[in-house]
PDB file of C-alpha atoms in Angstrom:
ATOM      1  CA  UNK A1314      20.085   9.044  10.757  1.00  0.00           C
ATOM      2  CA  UNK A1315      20.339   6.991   7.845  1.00  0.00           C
ATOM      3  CA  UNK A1316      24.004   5.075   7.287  1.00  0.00           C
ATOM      4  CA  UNK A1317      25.564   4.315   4.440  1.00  0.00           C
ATOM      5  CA  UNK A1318      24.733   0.884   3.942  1.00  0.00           C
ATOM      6  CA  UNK A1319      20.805   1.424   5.308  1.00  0.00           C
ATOM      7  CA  UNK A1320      21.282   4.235   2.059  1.00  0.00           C
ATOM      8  CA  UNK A1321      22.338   1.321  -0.597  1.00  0.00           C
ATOM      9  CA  UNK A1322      19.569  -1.259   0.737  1.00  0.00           C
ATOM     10  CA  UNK A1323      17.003   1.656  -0.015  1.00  0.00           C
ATOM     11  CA  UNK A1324      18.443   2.283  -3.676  1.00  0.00           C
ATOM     12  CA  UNK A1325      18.819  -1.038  -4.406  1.00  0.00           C
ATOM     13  CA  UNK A1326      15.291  -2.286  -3.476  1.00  0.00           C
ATOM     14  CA  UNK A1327      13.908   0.937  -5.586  1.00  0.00           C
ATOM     15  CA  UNK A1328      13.102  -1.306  -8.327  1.00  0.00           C
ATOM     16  CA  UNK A1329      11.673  -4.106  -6.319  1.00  0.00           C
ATOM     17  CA  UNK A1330      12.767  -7.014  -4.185  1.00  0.00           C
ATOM     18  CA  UNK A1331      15.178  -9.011  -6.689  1.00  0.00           C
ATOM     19  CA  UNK A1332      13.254 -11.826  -8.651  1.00  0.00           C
ATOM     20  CA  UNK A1333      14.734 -15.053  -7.155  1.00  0.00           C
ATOM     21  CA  UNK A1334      14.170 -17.252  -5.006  1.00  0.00           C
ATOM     22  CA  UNK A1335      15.819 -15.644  -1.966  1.00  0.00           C
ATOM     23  CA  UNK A1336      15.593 -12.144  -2.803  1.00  0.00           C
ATOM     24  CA  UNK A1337      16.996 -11.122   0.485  1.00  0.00           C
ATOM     25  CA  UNK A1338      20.328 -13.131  -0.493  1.00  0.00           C
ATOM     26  CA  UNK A1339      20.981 -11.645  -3.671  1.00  0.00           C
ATOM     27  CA  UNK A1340      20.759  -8.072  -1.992  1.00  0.00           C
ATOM     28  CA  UNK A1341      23.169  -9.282   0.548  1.00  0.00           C
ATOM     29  CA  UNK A1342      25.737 -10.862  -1.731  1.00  0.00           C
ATOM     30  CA  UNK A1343      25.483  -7.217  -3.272  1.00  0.00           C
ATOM     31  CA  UNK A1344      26.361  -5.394  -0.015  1.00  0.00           C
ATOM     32  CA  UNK A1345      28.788  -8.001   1.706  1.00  0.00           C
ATOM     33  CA  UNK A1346      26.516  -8.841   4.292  1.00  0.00           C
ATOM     34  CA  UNK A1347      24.571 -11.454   5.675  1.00  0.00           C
ATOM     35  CA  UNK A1348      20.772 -12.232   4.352  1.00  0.00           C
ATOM     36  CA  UNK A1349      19.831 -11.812   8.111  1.00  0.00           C
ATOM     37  CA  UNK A1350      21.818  -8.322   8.321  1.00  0.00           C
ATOM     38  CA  UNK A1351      19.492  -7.052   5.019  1.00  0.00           C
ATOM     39  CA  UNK A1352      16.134  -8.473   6.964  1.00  0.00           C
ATOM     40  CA  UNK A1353      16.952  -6.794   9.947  1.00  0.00           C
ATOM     41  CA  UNK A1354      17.848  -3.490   8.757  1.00  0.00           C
ATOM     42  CA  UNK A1355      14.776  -3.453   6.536  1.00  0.00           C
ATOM     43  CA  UNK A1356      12.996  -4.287   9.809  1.00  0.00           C
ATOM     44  CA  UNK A1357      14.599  -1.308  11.518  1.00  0.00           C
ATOM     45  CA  UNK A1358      13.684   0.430   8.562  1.00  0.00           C
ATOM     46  CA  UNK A1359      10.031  -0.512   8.893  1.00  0.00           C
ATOM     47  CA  UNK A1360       9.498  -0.409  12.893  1.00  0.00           C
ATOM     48  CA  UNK A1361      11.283   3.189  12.539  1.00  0.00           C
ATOM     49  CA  UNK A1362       8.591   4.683   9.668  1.00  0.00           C
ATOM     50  CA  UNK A1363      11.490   4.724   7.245  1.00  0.00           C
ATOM     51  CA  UNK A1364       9.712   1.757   5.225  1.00  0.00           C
ATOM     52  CA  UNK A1365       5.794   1.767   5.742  1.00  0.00           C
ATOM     53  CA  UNK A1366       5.751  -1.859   4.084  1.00  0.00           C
ATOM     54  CA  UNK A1367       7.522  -4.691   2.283  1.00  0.00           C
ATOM     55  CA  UNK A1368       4.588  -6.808  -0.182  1.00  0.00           C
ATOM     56  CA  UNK A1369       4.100  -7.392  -3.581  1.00  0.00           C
ATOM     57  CA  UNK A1370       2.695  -5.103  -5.994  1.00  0.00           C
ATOM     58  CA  UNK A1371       1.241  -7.011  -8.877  1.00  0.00           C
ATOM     59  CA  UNK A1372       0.288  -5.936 -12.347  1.00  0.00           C
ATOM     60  CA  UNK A1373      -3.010  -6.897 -12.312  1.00  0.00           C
ATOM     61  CA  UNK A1374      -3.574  -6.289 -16.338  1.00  0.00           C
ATOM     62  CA  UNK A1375      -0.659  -8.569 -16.707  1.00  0.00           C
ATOM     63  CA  UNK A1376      -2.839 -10.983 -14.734  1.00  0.00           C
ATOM     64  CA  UNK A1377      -5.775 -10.846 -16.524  1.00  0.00           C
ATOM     65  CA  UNK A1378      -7.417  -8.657 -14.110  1.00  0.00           C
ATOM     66  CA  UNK A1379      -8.333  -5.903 -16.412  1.00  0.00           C
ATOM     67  CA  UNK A1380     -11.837  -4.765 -14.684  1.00  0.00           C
ATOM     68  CA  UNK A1381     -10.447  -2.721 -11.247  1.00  0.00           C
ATOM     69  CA  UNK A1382     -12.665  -0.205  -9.854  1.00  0.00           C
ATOM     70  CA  UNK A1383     -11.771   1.939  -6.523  1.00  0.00           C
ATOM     71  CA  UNK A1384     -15.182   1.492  -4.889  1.00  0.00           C
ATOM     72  CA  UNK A1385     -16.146   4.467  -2.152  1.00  0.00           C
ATOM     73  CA  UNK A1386     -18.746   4.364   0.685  1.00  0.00           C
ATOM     74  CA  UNK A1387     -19.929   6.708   2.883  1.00  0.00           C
ATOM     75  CA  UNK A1388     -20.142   5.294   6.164  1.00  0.00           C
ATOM     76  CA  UNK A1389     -21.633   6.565   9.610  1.00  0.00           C
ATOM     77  CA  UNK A1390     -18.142   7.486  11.080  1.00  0.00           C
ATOM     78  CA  UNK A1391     -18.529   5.722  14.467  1.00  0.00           C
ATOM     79  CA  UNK A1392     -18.929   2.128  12.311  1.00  0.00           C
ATOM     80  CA  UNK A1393     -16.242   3.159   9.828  1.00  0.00           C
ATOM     81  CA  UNK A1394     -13.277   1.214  12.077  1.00  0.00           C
ATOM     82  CA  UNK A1395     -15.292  -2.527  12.364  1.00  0.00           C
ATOM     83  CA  UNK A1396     -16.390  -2.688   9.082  1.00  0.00           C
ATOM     84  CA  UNK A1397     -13.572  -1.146   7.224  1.00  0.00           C
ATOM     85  CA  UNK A1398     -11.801  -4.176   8.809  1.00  0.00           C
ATOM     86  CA  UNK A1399     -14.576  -6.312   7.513  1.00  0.00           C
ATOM     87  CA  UNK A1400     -14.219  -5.242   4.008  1.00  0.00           C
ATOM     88  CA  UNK A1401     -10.284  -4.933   4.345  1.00  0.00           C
ATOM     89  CA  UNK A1402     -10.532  -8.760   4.656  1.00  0.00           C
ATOM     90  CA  UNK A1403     -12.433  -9.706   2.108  1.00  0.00           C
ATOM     91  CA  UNK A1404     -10.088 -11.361  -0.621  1.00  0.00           C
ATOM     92  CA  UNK A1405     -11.135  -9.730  -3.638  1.00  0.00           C
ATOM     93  CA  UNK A1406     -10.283  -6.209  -1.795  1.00  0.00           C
ATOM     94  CA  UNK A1407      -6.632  -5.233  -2.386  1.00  0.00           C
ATOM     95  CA  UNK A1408      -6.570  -2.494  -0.385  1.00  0.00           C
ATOM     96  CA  UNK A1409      -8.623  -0.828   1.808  1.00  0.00           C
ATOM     97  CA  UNK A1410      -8.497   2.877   3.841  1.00  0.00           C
ATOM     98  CA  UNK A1411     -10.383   5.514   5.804  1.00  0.00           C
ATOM     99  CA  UNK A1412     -10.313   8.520   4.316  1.00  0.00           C
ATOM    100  CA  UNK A1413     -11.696  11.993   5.198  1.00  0.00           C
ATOM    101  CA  UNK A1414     -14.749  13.526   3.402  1.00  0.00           C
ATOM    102  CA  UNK A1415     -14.957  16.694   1.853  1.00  0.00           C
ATOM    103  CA  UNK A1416     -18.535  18.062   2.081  1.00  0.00           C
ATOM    104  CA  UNK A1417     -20.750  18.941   0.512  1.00  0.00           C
ATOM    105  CA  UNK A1418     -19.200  18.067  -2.564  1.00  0.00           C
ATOM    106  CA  UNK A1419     -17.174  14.273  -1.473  1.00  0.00           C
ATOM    107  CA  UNK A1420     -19.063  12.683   1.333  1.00  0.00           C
ATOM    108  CA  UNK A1421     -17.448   8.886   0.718  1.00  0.00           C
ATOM    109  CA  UNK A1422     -14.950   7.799   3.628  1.00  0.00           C
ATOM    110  CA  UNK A1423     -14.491   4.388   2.552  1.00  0.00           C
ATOM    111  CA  UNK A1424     -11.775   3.144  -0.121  1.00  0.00           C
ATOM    112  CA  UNK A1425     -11.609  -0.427  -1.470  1.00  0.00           C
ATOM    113  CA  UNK A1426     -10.187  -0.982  -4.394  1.00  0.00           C
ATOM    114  CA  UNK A1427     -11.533  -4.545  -6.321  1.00  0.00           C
ATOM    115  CA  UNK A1428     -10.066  -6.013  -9.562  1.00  0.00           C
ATOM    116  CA  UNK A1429     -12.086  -9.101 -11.630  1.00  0.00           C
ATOM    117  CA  UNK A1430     -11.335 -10.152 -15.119  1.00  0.00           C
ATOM    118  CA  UNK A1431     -14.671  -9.299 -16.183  1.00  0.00           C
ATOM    119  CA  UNK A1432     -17.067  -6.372 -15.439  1.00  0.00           C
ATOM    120  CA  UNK A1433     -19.762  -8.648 -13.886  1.00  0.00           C
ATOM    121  CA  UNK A1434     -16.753  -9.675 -11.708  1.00  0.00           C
ATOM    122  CA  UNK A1435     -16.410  -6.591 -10.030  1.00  0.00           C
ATOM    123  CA  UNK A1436     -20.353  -6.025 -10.168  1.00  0.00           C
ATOM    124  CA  UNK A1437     -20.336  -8.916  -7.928  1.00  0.00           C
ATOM    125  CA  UNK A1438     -17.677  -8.022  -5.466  1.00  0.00           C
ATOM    126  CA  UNK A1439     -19.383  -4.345  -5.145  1.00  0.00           C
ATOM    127  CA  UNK A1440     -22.443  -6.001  -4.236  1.00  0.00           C
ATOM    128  CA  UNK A1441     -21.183  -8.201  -1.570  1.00  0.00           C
ATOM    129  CA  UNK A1442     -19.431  -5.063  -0.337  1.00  0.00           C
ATOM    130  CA  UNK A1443     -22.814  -3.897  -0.585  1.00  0.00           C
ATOM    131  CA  UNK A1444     -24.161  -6.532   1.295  1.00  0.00           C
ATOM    132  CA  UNK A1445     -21.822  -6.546   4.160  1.00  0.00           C
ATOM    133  CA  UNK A1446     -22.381  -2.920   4.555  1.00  0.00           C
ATOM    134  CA  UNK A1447     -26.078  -3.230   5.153  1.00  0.00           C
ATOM    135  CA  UNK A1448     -27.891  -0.229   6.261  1.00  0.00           C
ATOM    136  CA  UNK A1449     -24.455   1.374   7.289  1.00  0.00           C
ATOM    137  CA  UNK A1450     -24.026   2.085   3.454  1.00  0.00           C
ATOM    138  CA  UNK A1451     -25.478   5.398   2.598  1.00  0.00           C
ATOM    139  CA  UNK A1452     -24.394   5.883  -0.585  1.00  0.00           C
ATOM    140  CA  UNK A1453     -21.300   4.525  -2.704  1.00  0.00           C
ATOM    141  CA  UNK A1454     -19.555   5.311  -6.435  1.00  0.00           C
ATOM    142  CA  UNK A1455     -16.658   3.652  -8.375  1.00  0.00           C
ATOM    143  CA  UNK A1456     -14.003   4.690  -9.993  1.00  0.00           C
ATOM    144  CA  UNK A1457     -12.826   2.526 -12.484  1.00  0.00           C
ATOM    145  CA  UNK A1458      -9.416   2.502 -13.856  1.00  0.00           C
ATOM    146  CA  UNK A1459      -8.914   4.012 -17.243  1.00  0.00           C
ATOM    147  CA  UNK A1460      -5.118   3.290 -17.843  1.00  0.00           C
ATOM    148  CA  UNK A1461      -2.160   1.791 -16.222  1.00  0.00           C
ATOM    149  CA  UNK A1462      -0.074   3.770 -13.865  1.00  0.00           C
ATOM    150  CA  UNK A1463       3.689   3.134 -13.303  1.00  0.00           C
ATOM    151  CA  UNK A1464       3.457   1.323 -10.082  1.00  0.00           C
ATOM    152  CA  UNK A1465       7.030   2.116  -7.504  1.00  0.00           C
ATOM    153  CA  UNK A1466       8.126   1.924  -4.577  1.00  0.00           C
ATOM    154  CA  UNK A1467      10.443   4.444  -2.529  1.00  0.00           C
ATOM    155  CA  UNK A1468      12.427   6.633  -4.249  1.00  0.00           C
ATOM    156  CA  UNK A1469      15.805   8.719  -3.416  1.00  0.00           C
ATOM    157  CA  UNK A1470      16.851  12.503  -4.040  1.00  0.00           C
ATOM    158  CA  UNK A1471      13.842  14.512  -2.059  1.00  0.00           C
ATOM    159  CA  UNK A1472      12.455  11.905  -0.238  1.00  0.00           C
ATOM    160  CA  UNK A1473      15.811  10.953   1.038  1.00  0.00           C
ATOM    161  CA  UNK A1474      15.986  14.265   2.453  1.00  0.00           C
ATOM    162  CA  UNK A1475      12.856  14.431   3.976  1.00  0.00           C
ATOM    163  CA  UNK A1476      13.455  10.572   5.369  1.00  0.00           C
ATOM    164  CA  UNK A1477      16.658  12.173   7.184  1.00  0.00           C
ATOM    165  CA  UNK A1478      14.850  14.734   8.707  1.00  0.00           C
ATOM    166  CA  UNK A1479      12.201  12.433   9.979  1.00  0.00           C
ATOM    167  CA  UNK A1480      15.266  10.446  11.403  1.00  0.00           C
ATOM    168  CA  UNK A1481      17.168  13.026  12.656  1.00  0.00           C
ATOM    169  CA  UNK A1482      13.808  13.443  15.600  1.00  0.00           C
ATOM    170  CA  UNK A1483      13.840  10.120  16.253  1.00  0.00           C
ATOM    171  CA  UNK A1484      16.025   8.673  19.238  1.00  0.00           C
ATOM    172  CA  UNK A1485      19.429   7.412  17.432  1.00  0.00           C
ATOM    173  CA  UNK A1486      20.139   3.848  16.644  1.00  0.00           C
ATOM    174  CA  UNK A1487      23.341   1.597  16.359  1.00  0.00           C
ATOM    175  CA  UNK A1488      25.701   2.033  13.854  1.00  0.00           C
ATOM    176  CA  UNK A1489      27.280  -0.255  11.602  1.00  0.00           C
TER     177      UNK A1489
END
């Protein structure tokens, strides 16, 4: 179960890490704790499934990256582990995930999203995707982004709920 002060980390990080340089001090001077009592409940957090990660989330238009495409593959399933690590790692790929098809109409199981500042950019990083993926690839798309979405992160109300739930199954931990 959630405590009160795990509760107040959560709301406020909603927003984002603080801008500063030592984010993780500014939350704790707003709690009354310690900047190590803030990382380690936020690693609780994290090794528990509260928090799936801590990273940045950039604006990539506000970086001149205005070209992002969501490219899918569909990949022979029993290759889909080793080389969705290989294109998870290549630095133009933000993200990267396995995801089920839905035949006959979605056959794609691969997701890697690329962003360039140009549309050759991206043309570029699709093709060494394409590249990597050799004669695994058996057919890909993109999606390209049309508009900004509102990028967040965790949010309260519901999803508090269901967080206590989760935490309620889980084998209790100290409280402070």
């Amino acid at each position: 179960m959630l405590d009160e002060t795990d509760r107040k980390i959560i709301q406020i990080t909603q927003a984002g890490l603080p801008l500063t340089p030592q984010p993780y001090q500014a939350m704790a001077d707003q709690l009354g704790l310690t900047a190590d009592d803030v990382m380690m409940r936020l690693t609780a957090m994290q090794n528990s499934g509260i928090i799936r990660r801590i990273g940045a989330v950039p604006n990539h238009y506000k970086l001149g990256y205005r070209f992002n495409g969501m490219t899918v593959w569909n990949i022979p399933d029993e290759a889909i582990d080793e080389l969705g690590q290989k294109v998870g790692q290549l630095e133009f790929v933000s993200h990267c995930y396995h995801r089920p098809r839905h035949p006959p109409e979605w056959m794609y199981n691969l997701f890697a999203m690329v962003h360039g500042k140009s549309q050759e950019a991206v043309d570029k990083q699709i093709q060494q995707i394409a590249d990597l993926l050799g004669d695994y690839n058996l057919g890909c798309d993109v999606l390209y982004s049309t508009k900004i979405l509102k990028k967040t992160g965790f949010r309260t109300t519901a999803r508090m709920q269901e967080v206590e739930q989760r935490m309620e199954q889980l084998p209790s931990r100290r409280k402070s």
